[in-house]
XYZ file of N, CA and C in Angstrom:
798
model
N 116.371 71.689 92.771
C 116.475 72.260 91.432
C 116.955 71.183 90.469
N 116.421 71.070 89.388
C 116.838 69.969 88.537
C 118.134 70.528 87.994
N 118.607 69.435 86.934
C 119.878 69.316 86.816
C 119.894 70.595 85.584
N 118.955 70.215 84.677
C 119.618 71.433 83.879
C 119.186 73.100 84.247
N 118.679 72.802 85.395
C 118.140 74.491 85.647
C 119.436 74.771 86.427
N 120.280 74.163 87.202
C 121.378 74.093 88.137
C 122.647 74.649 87.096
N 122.407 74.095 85.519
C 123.739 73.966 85.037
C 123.499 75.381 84.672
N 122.208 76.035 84.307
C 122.507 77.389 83.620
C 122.288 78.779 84.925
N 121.931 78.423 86.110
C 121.212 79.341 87.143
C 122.450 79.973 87.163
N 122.627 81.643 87.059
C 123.657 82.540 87.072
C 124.794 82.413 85.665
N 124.358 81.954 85.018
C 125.307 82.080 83.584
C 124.584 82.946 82.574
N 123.056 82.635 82.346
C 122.480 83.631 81.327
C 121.267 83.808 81.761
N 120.416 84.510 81.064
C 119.123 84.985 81.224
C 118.095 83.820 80.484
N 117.314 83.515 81.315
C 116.220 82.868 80.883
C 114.986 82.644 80.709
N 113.978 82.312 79.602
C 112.360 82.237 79.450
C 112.153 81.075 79.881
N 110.790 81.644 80.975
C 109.641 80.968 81.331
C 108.469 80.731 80.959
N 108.174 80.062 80.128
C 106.792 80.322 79.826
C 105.906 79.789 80.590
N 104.911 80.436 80.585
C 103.248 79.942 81.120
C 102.377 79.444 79.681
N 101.873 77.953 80.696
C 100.955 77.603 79.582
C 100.104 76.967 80.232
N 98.626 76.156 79.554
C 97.766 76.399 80.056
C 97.009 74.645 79.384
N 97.715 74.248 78.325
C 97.212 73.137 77.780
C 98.139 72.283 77.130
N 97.799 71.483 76.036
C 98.776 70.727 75.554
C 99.505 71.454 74.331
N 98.707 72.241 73.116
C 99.067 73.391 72.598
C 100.274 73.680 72.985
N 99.611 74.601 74.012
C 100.856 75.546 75.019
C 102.283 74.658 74.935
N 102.352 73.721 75.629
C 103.385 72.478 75.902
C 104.340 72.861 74.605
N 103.520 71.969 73.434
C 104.089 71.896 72.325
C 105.088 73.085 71.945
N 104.092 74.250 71.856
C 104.602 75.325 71.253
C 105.652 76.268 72.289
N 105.943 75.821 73.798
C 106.786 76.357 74.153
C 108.166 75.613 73.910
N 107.958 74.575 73.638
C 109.222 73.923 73.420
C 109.780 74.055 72.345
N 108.868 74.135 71.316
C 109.306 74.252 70.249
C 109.881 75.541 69.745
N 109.231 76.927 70.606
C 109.816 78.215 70.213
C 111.015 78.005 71.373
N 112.082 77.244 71.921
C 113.199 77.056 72.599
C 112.661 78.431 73.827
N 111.887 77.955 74.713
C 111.317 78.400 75.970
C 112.506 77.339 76.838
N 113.104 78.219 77.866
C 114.112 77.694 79.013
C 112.840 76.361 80.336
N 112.250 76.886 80.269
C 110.937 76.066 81.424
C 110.312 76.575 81.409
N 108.941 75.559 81.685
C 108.090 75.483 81.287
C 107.173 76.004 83.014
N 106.037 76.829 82.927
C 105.114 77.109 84.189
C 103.793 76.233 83.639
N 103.223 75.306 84.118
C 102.279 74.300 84.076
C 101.239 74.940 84.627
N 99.675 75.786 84.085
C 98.570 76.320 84.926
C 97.372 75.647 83.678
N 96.392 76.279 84.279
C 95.091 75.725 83.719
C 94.636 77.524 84.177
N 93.681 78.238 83.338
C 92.531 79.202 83.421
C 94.031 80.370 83.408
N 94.730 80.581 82.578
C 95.227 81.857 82.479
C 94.889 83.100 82.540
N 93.413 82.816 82.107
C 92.749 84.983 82.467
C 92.731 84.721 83.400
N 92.642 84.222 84.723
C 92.486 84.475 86.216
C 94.279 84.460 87.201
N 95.092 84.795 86.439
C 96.168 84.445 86.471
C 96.548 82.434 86.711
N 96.281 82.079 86.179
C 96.780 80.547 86.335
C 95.806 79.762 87.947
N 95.576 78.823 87.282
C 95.075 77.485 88.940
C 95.989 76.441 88.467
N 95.395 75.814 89.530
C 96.350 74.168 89.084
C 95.555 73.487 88.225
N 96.521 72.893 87.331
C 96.147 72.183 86.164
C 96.007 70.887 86.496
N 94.496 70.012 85.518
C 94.448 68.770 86.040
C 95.483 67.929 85.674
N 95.495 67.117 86.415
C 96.718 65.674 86.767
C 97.093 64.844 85.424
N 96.117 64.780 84.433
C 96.136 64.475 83.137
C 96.897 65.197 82.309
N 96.976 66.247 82.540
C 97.747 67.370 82.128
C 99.269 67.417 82.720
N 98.950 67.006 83.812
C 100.590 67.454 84.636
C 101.125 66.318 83.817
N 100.930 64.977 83.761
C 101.442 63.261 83.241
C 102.206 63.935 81.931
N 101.002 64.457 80.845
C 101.762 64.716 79.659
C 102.620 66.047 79.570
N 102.453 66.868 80.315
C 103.372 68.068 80.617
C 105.216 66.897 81.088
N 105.280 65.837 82.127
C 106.404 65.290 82.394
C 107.018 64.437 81.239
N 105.906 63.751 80.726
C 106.545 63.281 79.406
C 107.191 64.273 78.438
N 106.360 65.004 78.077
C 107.009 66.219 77.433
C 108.290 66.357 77.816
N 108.615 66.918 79.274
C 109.478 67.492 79.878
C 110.481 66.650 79.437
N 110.631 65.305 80.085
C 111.733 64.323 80.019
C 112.367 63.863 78.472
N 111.036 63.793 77.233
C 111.551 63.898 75.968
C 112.623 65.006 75.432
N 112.242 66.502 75.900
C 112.760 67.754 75.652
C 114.069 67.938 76.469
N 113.798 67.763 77.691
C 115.203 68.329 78.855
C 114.612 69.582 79.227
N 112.865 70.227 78.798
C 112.328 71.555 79.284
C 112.084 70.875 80.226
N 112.710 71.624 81.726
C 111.950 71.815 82.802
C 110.552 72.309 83.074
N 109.027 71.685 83.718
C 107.943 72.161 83.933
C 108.430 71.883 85.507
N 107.181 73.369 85.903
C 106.536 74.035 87.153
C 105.508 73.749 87.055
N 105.104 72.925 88.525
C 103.602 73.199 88.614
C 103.217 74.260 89.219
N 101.979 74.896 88.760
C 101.636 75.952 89.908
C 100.552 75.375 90.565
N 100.483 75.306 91.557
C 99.465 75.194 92.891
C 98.559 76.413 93.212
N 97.947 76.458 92.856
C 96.709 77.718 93.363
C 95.415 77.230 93.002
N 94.618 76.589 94.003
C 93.353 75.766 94.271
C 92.366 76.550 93.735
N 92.205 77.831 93.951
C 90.580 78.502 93.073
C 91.588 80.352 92.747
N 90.790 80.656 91.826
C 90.847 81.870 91.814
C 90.343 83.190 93.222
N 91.098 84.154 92.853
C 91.134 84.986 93.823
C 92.078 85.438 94.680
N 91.556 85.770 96.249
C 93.120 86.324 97.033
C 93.780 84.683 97.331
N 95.394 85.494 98.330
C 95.419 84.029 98.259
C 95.943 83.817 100.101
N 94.703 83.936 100.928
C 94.425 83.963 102.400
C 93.733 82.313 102.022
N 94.101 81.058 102.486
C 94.045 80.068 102.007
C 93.617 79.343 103.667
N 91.974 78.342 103.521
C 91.862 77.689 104.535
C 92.777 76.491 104.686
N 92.662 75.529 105.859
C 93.310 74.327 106.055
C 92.992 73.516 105.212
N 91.934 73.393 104.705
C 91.719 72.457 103.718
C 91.969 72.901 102.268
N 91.960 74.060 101.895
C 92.721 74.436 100.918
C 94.052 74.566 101.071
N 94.549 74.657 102.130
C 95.850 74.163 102.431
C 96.610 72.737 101.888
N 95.721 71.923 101.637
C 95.845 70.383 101.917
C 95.700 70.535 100.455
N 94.839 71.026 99.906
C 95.270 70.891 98.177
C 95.826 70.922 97.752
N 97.218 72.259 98.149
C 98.007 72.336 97.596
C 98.899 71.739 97.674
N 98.835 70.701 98.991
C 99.827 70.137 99.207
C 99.764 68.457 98.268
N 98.412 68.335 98.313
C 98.201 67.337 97.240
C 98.684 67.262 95.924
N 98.321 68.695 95.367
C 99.309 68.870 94.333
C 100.302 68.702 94.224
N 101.562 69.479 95.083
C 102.892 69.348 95.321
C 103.251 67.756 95.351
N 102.094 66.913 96.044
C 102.951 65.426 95.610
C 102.792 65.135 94.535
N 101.372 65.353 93.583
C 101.084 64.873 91.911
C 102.734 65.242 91.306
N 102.692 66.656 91.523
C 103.721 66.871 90.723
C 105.202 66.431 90.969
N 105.268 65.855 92.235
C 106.791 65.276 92.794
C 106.455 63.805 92.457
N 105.448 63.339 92.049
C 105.754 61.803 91.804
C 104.998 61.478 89.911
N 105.039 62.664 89.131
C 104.998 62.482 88.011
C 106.226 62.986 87.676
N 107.066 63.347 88.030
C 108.935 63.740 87.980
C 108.782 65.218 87.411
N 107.899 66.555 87.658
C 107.868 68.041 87.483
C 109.538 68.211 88.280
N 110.166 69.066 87.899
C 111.158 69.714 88.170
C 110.789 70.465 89.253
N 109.777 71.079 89.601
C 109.310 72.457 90.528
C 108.255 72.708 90.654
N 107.646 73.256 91.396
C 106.647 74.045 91.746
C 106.294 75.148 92.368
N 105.274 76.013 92.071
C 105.029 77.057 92.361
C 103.773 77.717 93.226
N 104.061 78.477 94.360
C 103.200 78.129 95.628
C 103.219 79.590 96.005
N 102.180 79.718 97.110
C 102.615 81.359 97.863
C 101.163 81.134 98.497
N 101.038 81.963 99.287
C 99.505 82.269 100.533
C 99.929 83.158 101.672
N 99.083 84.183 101.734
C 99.208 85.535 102.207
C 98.085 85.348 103.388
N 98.488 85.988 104.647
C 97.368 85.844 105.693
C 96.625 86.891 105.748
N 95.666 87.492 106.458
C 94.561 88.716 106.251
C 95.442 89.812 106.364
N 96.328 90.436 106.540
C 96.817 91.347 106.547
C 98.377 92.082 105.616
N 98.183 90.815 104.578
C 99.011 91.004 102.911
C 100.384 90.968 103.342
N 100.820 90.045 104.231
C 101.817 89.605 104.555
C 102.419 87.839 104.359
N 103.255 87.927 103.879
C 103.065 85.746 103.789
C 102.813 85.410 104.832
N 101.731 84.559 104.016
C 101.283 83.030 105.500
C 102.911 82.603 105.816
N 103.306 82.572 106.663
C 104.691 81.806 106.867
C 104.810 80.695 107.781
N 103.446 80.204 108.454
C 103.093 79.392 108.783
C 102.805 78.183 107.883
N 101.385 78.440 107.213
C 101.555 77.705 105.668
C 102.512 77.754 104.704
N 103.362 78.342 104.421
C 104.242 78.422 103.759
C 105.547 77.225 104.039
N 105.848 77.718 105.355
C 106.884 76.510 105.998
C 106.263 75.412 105.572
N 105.068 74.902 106.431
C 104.748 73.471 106.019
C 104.432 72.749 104.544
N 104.404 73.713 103.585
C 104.108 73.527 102.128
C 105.931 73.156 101.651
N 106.509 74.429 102.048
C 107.795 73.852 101.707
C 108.645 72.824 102.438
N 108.617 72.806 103.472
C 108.638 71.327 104.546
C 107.911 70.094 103.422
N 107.095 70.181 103.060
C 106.243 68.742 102.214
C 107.115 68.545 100.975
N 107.318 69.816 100.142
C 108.087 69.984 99.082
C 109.219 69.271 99.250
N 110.264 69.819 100.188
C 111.768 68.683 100.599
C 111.470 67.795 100.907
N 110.553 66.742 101.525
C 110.464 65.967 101.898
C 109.976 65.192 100.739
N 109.546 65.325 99.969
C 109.003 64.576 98.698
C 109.774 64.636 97.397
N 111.104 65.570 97.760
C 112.095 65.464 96.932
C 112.914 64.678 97.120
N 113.602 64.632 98.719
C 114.179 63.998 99.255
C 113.658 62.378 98.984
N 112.550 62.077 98.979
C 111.679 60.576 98.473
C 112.139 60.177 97.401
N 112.299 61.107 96.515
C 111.905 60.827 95.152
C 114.086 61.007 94.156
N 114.468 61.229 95.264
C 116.022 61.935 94.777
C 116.308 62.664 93.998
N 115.496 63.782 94.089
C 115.916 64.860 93.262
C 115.023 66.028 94.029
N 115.542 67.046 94.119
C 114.976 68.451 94.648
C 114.010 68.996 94.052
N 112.446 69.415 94.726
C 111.826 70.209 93.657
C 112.344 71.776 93.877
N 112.210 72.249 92.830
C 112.559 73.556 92.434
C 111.187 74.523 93.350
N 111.573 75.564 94.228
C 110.526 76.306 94.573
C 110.907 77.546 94.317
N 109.160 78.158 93.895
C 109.189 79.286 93.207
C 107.702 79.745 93.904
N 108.132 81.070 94.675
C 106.907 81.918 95.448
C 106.577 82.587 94.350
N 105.036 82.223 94.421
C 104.322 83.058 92.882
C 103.760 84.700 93.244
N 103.051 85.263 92.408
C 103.205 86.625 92.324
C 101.660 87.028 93.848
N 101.279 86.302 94.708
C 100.817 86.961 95.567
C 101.760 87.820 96.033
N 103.621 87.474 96.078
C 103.971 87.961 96.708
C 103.866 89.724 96.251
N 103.638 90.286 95.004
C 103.365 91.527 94.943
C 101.891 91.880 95.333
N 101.277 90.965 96.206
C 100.182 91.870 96.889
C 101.072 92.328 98.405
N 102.184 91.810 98.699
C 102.499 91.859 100.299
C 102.589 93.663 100.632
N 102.289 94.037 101.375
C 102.593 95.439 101.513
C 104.034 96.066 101.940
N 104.563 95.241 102.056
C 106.546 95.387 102.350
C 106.890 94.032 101.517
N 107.567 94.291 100.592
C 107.944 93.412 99.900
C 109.340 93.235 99.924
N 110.289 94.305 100.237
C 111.310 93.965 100.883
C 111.631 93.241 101.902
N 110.650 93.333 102.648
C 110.624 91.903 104.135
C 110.444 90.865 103.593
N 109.473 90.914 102.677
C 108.697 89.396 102.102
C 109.622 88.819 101.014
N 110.608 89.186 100.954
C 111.756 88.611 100.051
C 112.781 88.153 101.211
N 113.024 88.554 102.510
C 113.693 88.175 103.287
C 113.326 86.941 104.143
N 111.659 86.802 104.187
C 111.281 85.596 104.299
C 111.282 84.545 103.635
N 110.713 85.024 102.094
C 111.115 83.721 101.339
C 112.676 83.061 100.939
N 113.842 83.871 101.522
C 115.090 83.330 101.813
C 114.704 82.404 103.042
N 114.147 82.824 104.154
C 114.354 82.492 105.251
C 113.953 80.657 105.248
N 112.313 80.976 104.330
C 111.858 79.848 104.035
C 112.345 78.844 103.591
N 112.999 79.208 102.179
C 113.854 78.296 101.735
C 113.503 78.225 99.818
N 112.844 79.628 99.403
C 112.669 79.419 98.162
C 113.528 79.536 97.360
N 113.390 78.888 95.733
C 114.990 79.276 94.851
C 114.437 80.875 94.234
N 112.870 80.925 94.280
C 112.396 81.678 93.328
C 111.574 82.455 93.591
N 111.610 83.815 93.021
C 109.873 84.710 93.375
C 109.220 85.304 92.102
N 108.515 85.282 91.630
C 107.677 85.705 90.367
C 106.994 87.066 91.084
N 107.529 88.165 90.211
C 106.961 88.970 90.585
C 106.862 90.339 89.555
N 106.361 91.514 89.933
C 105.848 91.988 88.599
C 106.538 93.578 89.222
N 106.869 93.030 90.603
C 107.655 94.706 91.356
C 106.338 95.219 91.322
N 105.566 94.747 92.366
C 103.931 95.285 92.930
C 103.438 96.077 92.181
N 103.219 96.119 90.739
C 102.832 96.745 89.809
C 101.920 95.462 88.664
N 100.802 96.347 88.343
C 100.143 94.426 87.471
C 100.826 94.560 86.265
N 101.536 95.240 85.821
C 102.441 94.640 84.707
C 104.182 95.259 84.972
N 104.903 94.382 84.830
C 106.585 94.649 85.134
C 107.475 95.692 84.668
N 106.578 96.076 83.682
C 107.697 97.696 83.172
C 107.123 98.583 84.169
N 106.102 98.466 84.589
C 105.691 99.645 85.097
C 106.231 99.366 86.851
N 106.542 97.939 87.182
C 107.443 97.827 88.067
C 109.253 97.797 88.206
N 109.412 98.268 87.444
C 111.081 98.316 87.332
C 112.166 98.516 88.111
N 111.595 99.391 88.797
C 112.415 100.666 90.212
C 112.276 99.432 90.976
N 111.088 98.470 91.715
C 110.746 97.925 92.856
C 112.010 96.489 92.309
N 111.384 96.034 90.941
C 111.894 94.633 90.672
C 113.880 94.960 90.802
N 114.322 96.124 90.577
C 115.773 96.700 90.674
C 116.506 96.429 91.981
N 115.293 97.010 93.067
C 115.818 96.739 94.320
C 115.775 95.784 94.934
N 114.788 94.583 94.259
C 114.586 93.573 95.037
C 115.745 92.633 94.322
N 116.353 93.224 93.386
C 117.020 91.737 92.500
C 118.718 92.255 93.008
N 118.707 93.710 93.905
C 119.510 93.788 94.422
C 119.928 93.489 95.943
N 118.776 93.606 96.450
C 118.419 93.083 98.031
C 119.016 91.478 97.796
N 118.291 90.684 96.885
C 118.193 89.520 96.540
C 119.575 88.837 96.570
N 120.904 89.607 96.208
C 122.164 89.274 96.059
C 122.713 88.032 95.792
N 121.637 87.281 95.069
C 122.421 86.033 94.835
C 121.712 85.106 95.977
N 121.180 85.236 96.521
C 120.316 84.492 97.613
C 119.313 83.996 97.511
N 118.570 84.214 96.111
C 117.151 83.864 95.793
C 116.927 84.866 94.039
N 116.172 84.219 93.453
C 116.195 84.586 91.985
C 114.887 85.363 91.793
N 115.305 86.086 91.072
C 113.688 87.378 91.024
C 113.266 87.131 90.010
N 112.394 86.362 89.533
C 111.865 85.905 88.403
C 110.763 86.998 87.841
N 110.975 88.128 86.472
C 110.319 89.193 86.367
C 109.277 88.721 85.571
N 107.585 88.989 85.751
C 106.858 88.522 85.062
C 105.620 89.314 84.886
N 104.577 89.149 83.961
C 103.173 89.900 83.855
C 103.625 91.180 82.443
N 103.680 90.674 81.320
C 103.512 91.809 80.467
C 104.837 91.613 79.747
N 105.551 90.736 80.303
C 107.034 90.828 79.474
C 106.790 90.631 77.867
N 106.700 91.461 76.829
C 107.207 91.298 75.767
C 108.556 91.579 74.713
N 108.696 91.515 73.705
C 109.654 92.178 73.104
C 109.516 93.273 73.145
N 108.790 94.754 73.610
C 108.797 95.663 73.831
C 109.310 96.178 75.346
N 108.761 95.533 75.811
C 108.944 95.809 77.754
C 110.230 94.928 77.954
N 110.499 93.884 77.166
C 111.830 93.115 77.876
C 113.592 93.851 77.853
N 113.231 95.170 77.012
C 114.586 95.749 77.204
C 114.475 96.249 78.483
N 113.673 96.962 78.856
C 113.334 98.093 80.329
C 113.198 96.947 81.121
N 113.099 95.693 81.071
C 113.090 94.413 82.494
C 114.114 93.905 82.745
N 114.957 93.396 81.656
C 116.492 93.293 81.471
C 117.000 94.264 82.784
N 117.072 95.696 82.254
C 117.637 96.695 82.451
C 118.241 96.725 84.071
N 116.773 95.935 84.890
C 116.735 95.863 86.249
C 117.491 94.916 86.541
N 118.314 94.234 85.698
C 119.629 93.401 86.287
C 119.173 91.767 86.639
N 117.635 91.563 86.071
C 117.189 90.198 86.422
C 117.614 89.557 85.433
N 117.931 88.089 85.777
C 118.166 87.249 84.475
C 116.857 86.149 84.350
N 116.299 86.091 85.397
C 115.010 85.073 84.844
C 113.380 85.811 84.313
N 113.050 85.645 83.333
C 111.602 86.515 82.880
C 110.881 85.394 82.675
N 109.228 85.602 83.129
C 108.190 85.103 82.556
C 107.701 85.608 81.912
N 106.988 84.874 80.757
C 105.914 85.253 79.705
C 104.886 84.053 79.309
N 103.842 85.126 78.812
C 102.825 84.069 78.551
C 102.555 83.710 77.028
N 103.101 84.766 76.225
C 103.413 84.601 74.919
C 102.329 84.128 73.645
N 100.787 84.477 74.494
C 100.268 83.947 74.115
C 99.344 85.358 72.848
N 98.885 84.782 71.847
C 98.149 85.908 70.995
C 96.642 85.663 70.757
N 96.270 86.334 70.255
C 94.578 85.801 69.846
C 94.809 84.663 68.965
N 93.575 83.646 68.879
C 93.742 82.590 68.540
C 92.971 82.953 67.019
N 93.763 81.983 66.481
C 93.465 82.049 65.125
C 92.195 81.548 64.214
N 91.535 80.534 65.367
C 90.617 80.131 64.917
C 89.553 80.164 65.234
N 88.511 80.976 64.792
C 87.073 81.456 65.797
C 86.707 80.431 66.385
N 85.895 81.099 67.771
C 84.839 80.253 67.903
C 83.962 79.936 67.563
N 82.988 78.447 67.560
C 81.928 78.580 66.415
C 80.845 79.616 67.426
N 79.739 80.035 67.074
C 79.160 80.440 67.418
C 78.351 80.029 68.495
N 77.857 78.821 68.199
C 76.890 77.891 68.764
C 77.704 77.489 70.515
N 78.997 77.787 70.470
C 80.042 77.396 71.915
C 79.637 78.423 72.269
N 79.883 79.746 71.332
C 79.916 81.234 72.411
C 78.563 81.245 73.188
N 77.369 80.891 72.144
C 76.224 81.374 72.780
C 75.794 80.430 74.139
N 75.848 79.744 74.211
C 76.533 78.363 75.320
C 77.163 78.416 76.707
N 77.996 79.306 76.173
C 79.061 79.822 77.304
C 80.514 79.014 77.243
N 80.388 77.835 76.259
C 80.922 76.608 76.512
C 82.920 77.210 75.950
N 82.843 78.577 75.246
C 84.108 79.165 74.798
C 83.612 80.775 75.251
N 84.978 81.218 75.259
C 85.181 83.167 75.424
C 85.500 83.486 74.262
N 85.191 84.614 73.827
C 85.399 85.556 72.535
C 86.344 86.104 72.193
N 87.256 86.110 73.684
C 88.542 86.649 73.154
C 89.407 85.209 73.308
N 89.069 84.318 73.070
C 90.174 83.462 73.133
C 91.948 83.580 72.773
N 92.560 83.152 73.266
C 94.278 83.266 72.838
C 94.993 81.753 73.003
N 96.070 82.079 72.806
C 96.801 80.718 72.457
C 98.300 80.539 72.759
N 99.246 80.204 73.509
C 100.254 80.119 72.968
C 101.084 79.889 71.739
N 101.889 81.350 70.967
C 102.128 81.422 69.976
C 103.464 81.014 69.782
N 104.364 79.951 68.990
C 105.055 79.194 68.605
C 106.293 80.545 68.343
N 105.836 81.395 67.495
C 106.863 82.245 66.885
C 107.133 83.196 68.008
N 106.129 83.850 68.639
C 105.973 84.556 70.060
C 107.176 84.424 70.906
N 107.085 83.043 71.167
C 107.957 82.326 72.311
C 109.692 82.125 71.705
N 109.371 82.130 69.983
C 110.833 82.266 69.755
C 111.446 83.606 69.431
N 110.516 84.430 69.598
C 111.239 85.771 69.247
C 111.276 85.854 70.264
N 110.915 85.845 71.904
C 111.564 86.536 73.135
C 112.931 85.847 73.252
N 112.590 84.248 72.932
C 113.736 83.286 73.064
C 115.125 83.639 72.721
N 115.238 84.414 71.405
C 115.984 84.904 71.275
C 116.407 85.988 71.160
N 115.957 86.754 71.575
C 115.891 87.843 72.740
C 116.630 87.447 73.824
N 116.107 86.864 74.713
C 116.438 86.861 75.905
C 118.017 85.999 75.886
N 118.308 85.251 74.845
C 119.157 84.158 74.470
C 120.565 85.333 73.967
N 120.272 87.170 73.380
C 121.059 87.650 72.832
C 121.438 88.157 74.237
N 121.004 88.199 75.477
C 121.768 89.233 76.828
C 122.593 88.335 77.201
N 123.627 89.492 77.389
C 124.704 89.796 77.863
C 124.741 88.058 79.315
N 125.452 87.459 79.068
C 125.834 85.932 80.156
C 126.771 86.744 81.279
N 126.257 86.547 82.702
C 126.933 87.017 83.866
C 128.083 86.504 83.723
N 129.016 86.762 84.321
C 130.752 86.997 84.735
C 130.727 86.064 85.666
């Protein structure tokens, strides 16, 4: 865990944002976002972002003191992951341990919606070991397959077992208010042993009822429709989407401070 995620972990509540480009970057830092989640293709929930991207995501980082996450997730879809997609992610995990990312973010479920904990070990096995290289810890954070697991109370007892700081999750519901009850018990199971990072839908509307569940870390994506059409000639192309969005600057500072007005643990 980097140094400034260490100095605030259990003192207050904090934003994560997800972003997706250089935009994104800018504008999470600038709306005072706590760290930063590093993806590429956000309608598919996030992949890994190219390496060009991760470089100026660390510069960023190290100018600011925002911590970035990489997320690791090789293609869209489930996430029952071959050996050689295995090996991607682990490729990743070094991009991002030797461009100086604070963390990363990982997870893979075997055919029966339980964690790979086979792959899992050896992903986080690579992770310490490339922290340990590099002298400084990456930050790990099990991403939201884990709300496909079908006992998710076990699957929080593994990712202790494993060795994660973190779980992104939505309380097996695709958006987090409507998981509240699940994310309650898990951030109580959790006891200080691992951080329940609440995510998928958090806005200034839903973030009182997410609060509520006693988590102090939230993700958001904060992002709105984009302001500037597409030209036409991209849409018909394929080369842009119609609903395009954006990370929004003001977005990210109204949760910011939001999340900046709860109540600091004891």
């Amino acid at each position: 865990m980097s140094v400034a995620e260490d100095m605030v972990r259990g003192t207050r509540t904090m934003l994560e944002v997800c972003v997706e480009d250089l935009h994104g970057i800018d504008a999470a830092i600038a709306g005072g976002a706590d760290r930063i989640e590093l993806c590429a293709a956000l309608g598919v929930g996030g992949l890994t972002p190219p390496a060009s991207l991760v470089r100026a995501a660390a510069a960023s980082s190290e100018a600011s003191g925002v911590p970035v996450h990489l997320l690791a997730r090789p293609r869209e879809g489930g996430f029952v992951y071959t050996p050689r997609e295995q090996a991607l992610i682990a490729d990743d995990i070094r991009t991002a341990a030797e461009a100086g990312l604070a963390g990363i973010v990982i997870g893979a479920l075997d055919a029966n919606h339980r964690l790979d904990l086979p792959a899992l070990a050896a992903l986080v096995a690579h992770s310490k070991s490339l922290g340990d290289a590099r002298g400084r810890p990456l930050s790990l954070t099990l991403h939201r397959a884990f709300d496909l697991c079908r006992d998710m109370p076990d699957a929080l007892e593994s990712a202790v077992t494993l060795g994660f700081d973190r779980i992104l999750t939505s309380g097996g519901a695709p958006k987090a208010v409507d998981g509240v009850e699940m994310l309650a018990a898990l951030h109580q199971q959790a006891a200080g042993r691992i951080i329940v990072l609440a995510g998928s839908g958090v806005s200034p509307e839903t973030l009182p009822a997410i609060l509520a569940t006693g988590v102090r870390e939230v993700h958001a994506s904060c992002r709105t429709p984009s302001a500037t059409a597409a030209d036409p000639a991209e849409l018909r192309f394929g080369f842009a989407s119609p609903g395009r969005a954006a990370t929004n600057r003001d977005a990210v500072e109204r949760l910011a401070n939001m999340v900046a007005r709860h109540p600091a643990l004891e």
